mmCIF file of C-alpha atoms in Angstrom:
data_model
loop_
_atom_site.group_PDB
_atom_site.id
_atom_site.type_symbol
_atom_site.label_atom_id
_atom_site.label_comp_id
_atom_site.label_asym_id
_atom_site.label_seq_id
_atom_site.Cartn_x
_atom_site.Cartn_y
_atom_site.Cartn_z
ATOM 1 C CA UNK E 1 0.000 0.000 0.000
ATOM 2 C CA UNK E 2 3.205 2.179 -0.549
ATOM 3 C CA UNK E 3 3.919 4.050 -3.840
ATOM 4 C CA UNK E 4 6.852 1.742 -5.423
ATOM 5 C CA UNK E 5 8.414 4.065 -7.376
ATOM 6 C CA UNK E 6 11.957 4.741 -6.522
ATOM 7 C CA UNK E 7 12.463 8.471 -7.251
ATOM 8 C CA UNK E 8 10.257 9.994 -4.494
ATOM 9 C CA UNK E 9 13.055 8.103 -2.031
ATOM 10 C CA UNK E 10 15.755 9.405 -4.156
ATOM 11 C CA UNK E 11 14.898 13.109 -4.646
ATOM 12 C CA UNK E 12 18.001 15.046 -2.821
ATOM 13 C CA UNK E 13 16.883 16.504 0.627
ATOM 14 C CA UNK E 14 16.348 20.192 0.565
ATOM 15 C CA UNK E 15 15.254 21.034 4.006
ATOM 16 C CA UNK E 16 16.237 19.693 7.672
ATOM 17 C CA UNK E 17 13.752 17.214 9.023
ATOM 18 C CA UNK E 18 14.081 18.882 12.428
ATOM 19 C CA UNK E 19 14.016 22.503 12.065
ATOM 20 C CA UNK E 20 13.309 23.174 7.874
ATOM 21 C CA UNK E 21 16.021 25.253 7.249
ATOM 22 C CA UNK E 22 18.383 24.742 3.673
ATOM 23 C CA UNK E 23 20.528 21.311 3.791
ATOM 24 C CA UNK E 24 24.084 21.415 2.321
ATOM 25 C CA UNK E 25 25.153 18.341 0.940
ATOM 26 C CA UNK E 26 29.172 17.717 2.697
ATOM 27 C CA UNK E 27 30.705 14.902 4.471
ATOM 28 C CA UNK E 28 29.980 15.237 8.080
ATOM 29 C CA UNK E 29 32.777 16.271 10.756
ATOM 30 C CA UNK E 30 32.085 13.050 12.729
ATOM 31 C CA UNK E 31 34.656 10.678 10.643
ATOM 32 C CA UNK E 32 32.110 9.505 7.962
ATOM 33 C CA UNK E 33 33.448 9.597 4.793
ATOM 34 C CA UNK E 34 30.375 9.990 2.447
ATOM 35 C CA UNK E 35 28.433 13.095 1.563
ATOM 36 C CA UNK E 36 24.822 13.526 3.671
ATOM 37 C CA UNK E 37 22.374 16.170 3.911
ATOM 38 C CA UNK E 38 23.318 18.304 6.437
ATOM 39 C CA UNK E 39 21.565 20.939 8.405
ATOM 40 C CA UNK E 40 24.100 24.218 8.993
ATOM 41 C CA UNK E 41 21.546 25.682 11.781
ATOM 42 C CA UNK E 42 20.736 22.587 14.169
ATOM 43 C CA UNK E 43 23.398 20.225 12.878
ATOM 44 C CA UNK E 44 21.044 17.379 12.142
ATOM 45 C CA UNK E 45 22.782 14.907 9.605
ATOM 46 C CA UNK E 46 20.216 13.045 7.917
ATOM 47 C CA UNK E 47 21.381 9.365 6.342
ATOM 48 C CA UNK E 48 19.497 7.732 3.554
ATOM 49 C CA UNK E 49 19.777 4.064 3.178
ATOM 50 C CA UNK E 50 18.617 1.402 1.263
ATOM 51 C CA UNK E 51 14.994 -0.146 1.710
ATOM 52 C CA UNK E 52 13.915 -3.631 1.928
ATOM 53 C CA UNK E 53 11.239 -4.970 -1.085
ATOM 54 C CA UNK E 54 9.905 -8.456 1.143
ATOM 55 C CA UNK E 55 7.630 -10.861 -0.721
ATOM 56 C CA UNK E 56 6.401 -14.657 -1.521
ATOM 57 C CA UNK E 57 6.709 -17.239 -3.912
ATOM 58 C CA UNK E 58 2.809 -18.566 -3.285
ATOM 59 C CA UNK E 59 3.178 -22.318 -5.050
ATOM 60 C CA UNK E 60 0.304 -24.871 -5.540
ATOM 61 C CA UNK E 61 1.145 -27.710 -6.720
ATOM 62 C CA UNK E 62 3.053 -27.362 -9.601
ATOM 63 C CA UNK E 63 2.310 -23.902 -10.068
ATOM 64 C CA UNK E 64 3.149 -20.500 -8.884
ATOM 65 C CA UNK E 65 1.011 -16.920 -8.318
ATOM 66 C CA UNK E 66 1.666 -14.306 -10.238
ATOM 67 C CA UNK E 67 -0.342 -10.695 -9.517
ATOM 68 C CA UNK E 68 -0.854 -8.333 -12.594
ATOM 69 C CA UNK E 69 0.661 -4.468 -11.580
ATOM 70 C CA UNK E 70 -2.393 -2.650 -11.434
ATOM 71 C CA UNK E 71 0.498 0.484 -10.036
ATOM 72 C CA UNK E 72 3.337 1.767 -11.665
ATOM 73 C CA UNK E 73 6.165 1.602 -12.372
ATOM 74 C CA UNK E 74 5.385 -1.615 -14.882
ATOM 75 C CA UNK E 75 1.851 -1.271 -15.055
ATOM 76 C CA UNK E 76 -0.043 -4.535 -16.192
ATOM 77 C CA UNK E 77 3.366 -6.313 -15.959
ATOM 78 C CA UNK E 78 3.448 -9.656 -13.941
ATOM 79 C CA UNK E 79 4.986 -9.767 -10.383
ATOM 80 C CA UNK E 80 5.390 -11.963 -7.433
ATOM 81 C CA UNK E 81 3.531 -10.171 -4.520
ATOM 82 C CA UNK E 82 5.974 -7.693 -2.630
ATOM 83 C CA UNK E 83 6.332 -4.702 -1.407
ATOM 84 C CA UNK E 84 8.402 -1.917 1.048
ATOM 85 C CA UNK E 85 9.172 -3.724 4.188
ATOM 86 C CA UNK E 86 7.425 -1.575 7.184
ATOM 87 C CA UNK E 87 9.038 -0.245 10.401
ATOM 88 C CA UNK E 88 7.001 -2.459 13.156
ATOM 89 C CA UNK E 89 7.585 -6.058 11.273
ATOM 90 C CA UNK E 90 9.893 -8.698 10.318
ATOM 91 C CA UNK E 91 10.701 -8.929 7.285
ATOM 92 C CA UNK E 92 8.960 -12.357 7.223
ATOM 93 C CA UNK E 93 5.643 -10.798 7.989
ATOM 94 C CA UNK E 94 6.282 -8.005 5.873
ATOM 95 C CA UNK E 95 5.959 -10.714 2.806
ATOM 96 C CA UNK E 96 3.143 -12.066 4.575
ATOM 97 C CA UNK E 97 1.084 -8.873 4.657
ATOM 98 C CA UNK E 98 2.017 -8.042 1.135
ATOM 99 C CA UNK E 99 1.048 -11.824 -0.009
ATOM 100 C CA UNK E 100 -2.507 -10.800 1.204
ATOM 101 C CA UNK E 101 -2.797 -7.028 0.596
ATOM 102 C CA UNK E 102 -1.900 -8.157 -2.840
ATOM 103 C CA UNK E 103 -3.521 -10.851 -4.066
ATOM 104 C CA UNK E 104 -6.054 -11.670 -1.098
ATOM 105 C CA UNK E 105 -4.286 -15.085 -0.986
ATOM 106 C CA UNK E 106 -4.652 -18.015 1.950
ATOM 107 C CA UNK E 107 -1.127 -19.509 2.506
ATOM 108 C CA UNK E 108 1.259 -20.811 4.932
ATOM 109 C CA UNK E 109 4.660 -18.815 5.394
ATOM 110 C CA UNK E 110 7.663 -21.048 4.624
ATOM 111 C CA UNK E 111 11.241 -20.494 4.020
ATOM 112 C CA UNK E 112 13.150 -17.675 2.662
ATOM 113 C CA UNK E 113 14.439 -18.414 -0.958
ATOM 114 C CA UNK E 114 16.695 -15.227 -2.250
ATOM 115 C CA UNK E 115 18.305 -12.099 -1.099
ATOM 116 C CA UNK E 116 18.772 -9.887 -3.819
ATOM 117 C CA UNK E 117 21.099 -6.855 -3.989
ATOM 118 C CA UNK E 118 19.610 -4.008 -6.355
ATOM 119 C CA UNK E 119 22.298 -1.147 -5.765
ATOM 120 C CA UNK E 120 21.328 0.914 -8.999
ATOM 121 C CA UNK E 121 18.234 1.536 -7.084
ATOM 122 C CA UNK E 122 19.168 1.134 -3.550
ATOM 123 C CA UNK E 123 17.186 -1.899 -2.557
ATOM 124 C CA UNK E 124 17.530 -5.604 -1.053
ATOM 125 C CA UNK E 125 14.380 -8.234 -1.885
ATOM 126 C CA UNK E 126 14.068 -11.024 -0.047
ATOM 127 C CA UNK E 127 11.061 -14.036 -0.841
ATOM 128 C CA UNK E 128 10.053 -16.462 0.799
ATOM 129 C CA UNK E 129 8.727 -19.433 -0.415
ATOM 130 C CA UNK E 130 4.593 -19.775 0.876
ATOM 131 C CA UNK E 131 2.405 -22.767 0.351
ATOM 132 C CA UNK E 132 -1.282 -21.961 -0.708
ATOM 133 C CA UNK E 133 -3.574 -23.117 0.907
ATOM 134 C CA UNK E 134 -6.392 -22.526 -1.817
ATOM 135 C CA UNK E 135 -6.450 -21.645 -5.221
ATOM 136 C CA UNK E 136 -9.461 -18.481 -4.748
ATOM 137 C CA UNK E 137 -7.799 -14.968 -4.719
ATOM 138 C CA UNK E 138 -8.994 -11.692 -3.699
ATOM 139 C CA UNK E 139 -6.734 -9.405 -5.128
ATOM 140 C CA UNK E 140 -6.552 -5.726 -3.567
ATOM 141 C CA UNK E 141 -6.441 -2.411 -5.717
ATOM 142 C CA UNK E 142 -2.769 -2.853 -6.629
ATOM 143 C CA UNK E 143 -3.661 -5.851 -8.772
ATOM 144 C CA UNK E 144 -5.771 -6.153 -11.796
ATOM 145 C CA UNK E 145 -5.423 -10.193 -11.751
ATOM 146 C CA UNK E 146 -3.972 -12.679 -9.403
ATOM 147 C CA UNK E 147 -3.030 -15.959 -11.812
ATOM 148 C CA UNK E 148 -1.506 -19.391 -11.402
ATOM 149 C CA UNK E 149 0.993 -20.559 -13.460
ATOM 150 C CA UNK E 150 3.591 -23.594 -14.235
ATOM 151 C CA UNK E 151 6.811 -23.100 -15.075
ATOM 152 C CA UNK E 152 6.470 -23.416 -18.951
ATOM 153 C CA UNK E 153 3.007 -20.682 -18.692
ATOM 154 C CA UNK E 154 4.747 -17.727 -16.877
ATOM 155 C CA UNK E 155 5.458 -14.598 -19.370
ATOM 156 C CA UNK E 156 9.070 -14.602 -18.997
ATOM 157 C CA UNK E 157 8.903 -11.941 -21.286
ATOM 158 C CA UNK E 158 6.006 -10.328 -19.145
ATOM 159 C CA UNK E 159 7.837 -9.830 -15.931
ATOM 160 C CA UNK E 160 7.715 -6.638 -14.175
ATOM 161 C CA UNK E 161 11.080 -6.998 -12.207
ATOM 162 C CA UNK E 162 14.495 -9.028 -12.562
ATOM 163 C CA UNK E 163 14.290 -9.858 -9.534
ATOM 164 C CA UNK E 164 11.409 -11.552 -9.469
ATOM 165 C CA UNK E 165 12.420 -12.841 -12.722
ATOM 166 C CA UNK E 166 15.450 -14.507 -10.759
ATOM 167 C CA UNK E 167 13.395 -15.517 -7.907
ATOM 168 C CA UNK E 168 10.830 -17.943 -10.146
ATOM 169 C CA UNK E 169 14.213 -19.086 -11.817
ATOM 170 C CA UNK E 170 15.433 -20.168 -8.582
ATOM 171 C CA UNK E 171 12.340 -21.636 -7.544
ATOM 172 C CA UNK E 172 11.540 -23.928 -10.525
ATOM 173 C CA UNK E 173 15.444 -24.618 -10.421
ATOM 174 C CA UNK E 174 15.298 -25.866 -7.097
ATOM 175 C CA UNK E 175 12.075 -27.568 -7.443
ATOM 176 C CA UNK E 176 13.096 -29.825 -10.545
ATOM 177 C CA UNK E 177 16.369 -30.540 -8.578
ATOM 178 C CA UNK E 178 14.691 -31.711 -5.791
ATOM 179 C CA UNK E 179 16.691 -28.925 -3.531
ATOM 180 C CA UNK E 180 15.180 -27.652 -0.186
ATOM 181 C CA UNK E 181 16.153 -25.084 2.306
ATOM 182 C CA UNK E 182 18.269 -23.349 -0.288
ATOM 183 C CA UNK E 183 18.909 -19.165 -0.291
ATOM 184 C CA UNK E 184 19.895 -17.481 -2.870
ATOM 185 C CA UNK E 185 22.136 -14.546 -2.275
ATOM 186 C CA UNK E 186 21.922 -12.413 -6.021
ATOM 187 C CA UNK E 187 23.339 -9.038 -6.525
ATOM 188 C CA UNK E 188 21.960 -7.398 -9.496
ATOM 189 C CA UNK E 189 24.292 -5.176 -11.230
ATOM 190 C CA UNK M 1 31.703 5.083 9.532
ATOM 191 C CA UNK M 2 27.672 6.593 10.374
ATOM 192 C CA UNK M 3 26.478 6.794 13.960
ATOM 193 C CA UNK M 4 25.176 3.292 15.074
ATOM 194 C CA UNK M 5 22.316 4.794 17.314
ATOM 195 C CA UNK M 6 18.543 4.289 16.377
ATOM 196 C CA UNK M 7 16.971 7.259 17.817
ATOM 197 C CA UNK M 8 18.622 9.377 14.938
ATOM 198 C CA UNK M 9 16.727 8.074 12.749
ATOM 199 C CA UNK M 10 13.389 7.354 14.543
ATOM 200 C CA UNK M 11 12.495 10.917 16.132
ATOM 201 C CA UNK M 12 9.546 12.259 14.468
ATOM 202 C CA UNK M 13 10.147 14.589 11.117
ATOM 203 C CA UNK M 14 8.778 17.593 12.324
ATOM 204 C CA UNK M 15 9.267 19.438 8.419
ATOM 205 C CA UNK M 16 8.822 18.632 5.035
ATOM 206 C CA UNK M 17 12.264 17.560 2.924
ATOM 207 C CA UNK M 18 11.108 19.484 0.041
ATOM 208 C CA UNK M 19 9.405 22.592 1.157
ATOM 209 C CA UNK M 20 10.477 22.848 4.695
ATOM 210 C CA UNK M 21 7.030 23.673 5.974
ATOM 211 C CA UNK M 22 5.685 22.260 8.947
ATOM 212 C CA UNK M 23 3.906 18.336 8.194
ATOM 213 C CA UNK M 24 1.313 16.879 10.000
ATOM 214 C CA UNK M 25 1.289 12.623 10.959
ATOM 215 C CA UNK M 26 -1.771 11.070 8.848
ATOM 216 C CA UNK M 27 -3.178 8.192 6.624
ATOM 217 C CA UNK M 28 -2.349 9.802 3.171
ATOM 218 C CA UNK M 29 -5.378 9.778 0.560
ATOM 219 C CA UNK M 30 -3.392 7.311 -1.948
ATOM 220 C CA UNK M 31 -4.952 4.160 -0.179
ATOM 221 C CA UNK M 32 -2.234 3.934 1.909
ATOM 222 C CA UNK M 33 -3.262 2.254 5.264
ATOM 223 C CA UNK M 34 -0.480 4.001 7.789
ATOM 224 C CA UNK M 35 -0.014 6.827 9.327
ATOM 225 C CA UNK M 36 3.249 9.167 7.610
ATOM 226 C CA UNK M 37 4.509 12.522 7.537
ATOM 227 C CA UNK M 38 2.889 14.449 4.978
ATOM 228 C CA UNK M 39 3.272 18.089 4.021
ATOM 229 C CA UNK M 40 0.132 20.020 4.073
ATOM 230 C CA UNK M 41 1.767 22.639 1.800
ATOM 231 C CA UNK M 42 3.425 20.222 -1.481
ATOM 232 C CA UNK M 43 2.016 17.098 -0.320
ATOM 233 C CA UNK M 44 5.316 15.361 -0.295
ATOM 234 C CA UNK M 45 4.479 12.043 1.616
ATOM 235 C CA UNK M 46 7.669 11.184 4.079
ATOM 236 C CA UNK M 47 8.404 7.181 4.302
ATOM 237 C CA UNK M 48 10.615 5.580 7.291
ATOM 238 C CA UNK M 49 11.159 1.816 6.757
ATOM 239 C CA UNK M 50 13.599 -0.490 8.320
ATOM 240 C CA UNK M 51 17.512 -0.125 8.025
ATOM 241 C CA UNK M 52 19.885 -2.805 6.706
ATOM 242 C CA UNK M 53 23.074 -3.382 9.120
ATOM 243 C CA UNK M 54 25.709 -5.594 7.376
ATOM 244 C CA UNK M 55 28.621 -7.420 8.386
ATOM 245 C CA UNK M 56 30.632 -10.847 9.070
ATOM 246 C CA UNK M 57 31.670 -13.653 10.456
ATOM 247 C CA UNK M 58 35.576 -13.638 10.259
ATOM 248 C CA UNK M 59 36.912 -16.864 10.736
ATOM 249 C CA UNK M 60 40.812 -18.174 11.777
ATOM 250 C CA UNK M 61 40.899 -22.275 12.461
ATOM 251 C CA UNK M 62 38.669 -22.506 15.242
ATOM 252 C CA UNK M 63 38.563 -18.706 16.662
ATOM 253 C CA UNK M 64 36.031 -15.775 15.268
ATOM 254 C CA UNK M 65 37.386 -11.910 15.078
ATOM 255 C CA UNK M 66 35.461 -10.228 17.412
ATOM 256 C CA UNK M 67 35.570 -5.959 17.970
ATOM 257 C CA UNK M 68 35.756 -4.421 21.229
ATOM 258 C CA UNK M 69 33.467 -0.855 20.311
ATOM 259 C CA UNK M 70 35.018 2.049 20.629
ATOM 260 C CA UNK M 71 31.027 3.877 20.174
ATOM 261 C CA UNK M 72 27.915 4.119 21.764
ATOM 262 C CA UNK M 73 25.886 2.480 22.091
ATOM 263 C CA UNK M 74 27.277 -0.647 24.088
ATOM 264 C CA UNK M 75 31.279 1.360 24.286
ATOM 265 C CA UNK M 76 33.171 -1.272 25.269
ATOM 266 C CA UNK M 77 31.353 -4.821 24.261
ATOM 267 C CA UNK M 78 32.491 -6.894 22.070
ATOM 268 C CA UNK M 79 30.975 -7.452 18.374
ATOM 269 C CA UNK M 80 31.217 -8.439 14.702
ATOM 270 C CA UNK M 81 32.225 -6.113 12.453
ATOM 271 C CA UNK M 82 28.962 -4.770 11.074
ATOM 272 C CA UNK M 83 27.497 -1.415 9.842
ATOM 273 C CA UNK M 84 24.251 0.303 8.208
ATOM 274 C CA UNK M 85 24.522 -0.583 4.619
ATOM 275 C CA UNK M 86 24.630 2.390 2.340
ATOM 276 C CA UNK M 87 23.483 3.259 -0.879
ATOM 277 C CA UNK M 88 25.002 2.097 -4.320
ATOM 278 C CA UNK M 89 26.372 -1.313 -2.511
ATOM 279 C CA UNK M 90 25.122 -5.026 -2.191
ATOM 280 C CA UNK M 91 24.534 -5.846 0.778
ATOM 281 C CA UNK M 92 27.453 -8.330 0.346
ATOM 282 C CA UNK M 93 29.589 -5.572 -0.763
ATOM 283 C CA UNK M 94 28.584 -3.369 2.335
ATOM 284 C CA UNK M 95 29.538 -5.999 4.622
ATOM 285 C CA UNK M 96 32.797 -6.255 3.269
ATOM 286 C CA UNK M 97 33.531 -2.772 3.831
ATOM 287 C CA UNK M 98 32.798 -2.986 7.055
ATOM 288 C CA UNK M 99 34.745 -5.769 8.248
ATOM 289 C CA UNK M 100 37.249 -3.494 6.501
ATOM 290 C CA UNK M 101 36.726 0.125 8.243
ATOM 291 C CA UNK M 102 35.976 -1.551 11.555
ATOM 292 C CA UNK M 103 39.130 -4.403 11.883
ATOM 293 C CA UNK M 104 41.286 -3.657 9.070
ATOM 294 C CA UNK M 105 41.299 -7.728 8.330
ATOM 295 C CA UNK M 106 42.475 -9.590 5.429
ATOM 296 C CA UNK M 107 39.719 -11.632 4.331
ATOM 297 C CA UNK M 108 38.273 -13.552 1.465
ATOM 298 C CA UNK M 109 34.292 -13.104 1.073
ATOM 299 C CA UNK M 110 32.026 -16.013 1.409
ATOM 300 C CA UNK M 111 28.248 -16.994 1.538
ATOM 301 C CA UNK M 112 25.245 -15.315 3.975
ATOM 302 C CA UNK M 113 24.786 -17.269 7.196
ATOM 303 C CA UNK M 114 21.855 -14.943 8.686
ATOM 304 C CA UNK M 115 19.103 -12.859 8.391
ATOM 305 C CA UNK M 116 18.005 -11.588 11.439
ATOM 306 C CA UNK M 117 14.709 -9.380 11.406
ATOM 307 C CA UNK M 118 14.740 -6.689 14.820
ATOM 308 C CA UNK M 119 11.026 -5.244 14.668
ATOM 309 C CA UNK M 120 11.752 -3.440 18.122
ATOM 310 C CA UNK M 121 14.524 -1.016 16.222
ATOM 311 C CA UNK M 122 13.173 -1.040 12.670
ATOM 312 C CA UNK M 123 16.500 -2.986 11.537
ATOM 313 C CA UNK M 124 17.098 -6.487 9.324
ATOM 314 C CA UNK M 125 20.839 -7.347 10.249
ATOM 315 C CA UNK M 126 22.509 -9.959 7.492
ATOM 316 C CA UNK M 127 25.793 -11.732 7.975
ATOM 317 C CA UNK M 128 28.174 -13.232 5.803
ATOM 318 C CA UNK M 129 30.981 -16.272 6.507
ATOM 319 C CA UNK M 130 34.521 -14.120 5.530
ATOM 320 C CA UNK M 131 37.758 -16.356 5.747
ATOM 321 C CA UNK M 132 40.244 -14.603 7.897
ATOM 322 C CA UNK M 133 43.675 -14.392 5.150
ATOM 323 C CA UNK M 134 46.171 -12.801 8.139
ATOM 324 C CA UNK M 135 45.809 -12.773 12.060
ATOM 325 C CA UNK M 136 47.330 -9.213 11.616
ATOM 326 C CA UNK M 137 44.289 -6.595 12.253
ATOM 327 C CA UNK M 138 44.270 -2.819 11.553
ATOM 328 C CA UNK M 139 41.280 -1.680 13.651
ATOM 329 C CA UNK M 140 39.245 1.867 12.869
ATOM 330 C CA UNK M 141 38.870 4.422 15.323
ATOM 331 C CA UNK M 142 35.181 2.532 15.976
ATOM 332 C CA UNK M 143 36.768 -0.371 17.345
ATOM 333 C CA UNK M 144 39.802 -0.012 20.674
ATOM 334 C CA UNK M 145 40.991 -3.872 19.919
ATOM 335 C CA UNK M 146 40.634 -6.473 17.206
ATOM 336 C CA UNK M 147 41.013 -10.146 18.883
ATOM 337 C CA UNK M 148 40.528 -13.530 17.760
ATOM 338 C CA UNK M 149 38.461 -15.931 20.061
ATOM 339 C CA UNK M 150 37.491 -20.068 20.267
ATOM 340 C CA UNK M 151 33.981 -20.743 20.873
ATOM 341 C CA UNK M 152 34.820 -21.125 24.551
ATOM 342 C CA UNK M 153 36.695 -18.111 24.926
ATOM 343 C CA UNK M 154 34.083 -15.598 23.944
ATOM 344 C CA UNK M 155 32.531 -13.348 26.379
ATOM 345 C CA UNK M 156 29.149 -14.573 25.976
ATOM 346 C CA UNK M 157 28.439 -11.859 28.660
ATOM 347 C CA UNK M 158 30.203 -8.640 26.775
ATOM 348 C CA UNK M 159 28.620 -9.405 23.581
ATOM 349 C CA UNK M 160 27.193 -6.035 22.655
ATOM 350 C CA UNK M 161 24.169 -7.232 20.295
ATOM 351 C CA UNK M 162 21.743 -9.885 20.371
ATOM 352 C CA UNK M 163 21.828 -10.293 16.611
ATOM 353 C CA UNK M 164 25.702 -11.006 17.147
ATOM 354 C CA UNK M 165 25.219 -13.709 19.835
ATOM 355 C CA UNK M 166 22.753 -15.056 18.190
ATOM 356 C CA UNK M 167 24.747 -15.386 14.609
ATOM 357 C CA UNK M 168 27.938 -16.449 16.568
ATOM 358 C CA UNK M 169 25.493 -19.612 18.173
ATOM 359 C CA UNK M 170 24.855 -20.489 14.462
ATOM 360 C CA UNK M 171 28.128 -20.424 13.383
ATOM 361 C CA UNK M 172 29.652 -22.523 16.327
ATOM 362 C CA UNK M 173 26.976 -24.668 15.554
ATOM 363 C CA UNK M 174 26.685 -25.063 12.130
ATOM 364 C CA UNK M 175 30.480 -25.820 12.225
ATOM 365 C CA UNK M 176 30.327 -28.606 15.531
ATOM 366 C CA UNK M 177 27.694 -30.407 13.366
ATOM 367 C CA UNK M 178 29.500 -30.163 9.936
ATOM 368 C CA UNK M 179 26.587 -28.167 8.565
ATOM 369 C CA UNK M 180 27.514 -25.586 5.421
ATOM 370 C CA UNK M 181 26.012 -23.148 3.335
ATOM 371 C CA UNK M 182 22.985 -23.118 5.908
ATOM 372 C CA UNK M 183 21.425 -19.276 6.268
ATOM 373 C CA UNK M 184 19.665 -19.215 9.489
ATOM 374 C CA UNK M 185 16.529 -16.671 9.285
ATOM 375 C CA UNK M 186 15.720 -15.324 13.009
ATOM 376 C CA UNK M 187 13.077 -12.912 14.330
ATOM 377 C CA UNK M 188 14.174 -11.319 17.728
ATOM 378 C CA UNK M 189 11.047 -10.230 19.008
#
């Protein structure tokens, strides 16, 4: 339920957080060595970091659910359900509460199944794999459709992210291997 | 090299980034279901999600590199080399930097051992296997000593982090029982 695009994260700071006055981009005098917004009237030094996308891989029998972007960026694309990780969870629930703000799914949490690094866009995903428990969805706003597929159905060419891209890739992977337990650590360059 | 304390980042924004003028803590009108900072004068919407702290697990034979701090909070406990990932890094690639500002090691990168979710702080803490390449350490000004320690000499007592304590547990154990490539996922609630 949180605007994905990237930019209104990345916009430069203009004004202090605590006190509104003009920011000057410099490397604080406290022994960092990288450039933050800094406030020149009340000192504050204000840090941005990456942010956590947490999601599922929901699998019944041999297929997975996809959810069609009814948001942008990637509008009618095909994603795995995921979203920004919220102060106040784990990351596990996080995916959870996506999984059913999404696509209105029943499931059963499992285990996680990648870590991806996205440092073009300052991001880590992590999925976890999630059994469901029926095959009825009740997709929320964000979603125009909420589809199973197998392996050999999913629009590779249709998908909205590389990660999740990688994600199913792993998943089948592992599945037709007969490999449990396994994460994937990805950095996406 | 970035202040290690929470409550920098978790005190309320009292002003807008972009305008400066004074915002006001509601549910935006997008659908959104939380409350955020939002500027009543450009309607900039202000997110806070969860920081990233990265680090490792340097390894010698049997003994771990543990850092005494040289910081608040916890000055004077003992704990891996970690940081708050930044942006334009992998998370891999942020917590080899670290292990490099904080103990000045010599070590070769190697796979993720734990994800470790701390909903209390807003913080997901990942940890990576390194193999130690020197006894020799160079310590930052962060850390006062750099020392190497068997499972049964570490201060269990002076370890300055839960999410360290409980990643060094997995790693004695993982290595007692012969277990590799295992990445433990833990919730400290």
């Amino acid at each position: 339920m949180m605007d994905t695009s990237v930019s209104v994260f990345r916009t430069p700071i203009k004004h202090c957080r605590n006190c509104g006055a003009d920011v000057v981009y410099r490397v604080p005098d406290d022994g960092d060595t990288r450039e933050r917004a800094v406030c020149p009237a009340c000192d504050t030094i204000h840090y941005e970091n990456p942010l956590n996308v947490v999601g599922t891989v929901p699998h019944w029998g041999d297929k997975v659910l996809l959810c069609k972007r009814n948001i942008e960026p990637r509008w009618g694309k095909w994603t795995l359900p995921a979203g920004f990780m919220e102060l106040n969870e784990t990351a596990r629930d996080g995916a959870a509460r996506e999984t059913d703000e999404e696509a209105g799914a029943k499931f059963e949490m499992e285990d996680l199944i990648a870590v991806l690094s996205v440092p073009r866009v300052g991001q880590v995903h992590m999925y976890w794999r999630a059994k469901l428990l029926s095959d009825q969805f009740d997709p929320g706003h964000e979603t125009i459709e909420a589809r199973l597929f197998t392996e050999e159905e999913i629009p590779w060419d249709e998908i909205a992210f590389k990660t999740v891209y990688e994600t199913l890739k792993c998943y089948f992977a592992d599945r037709r291997e007969g490999r449990a337990g396994i994460v994937h650590t990805i950095d996406i360059v």
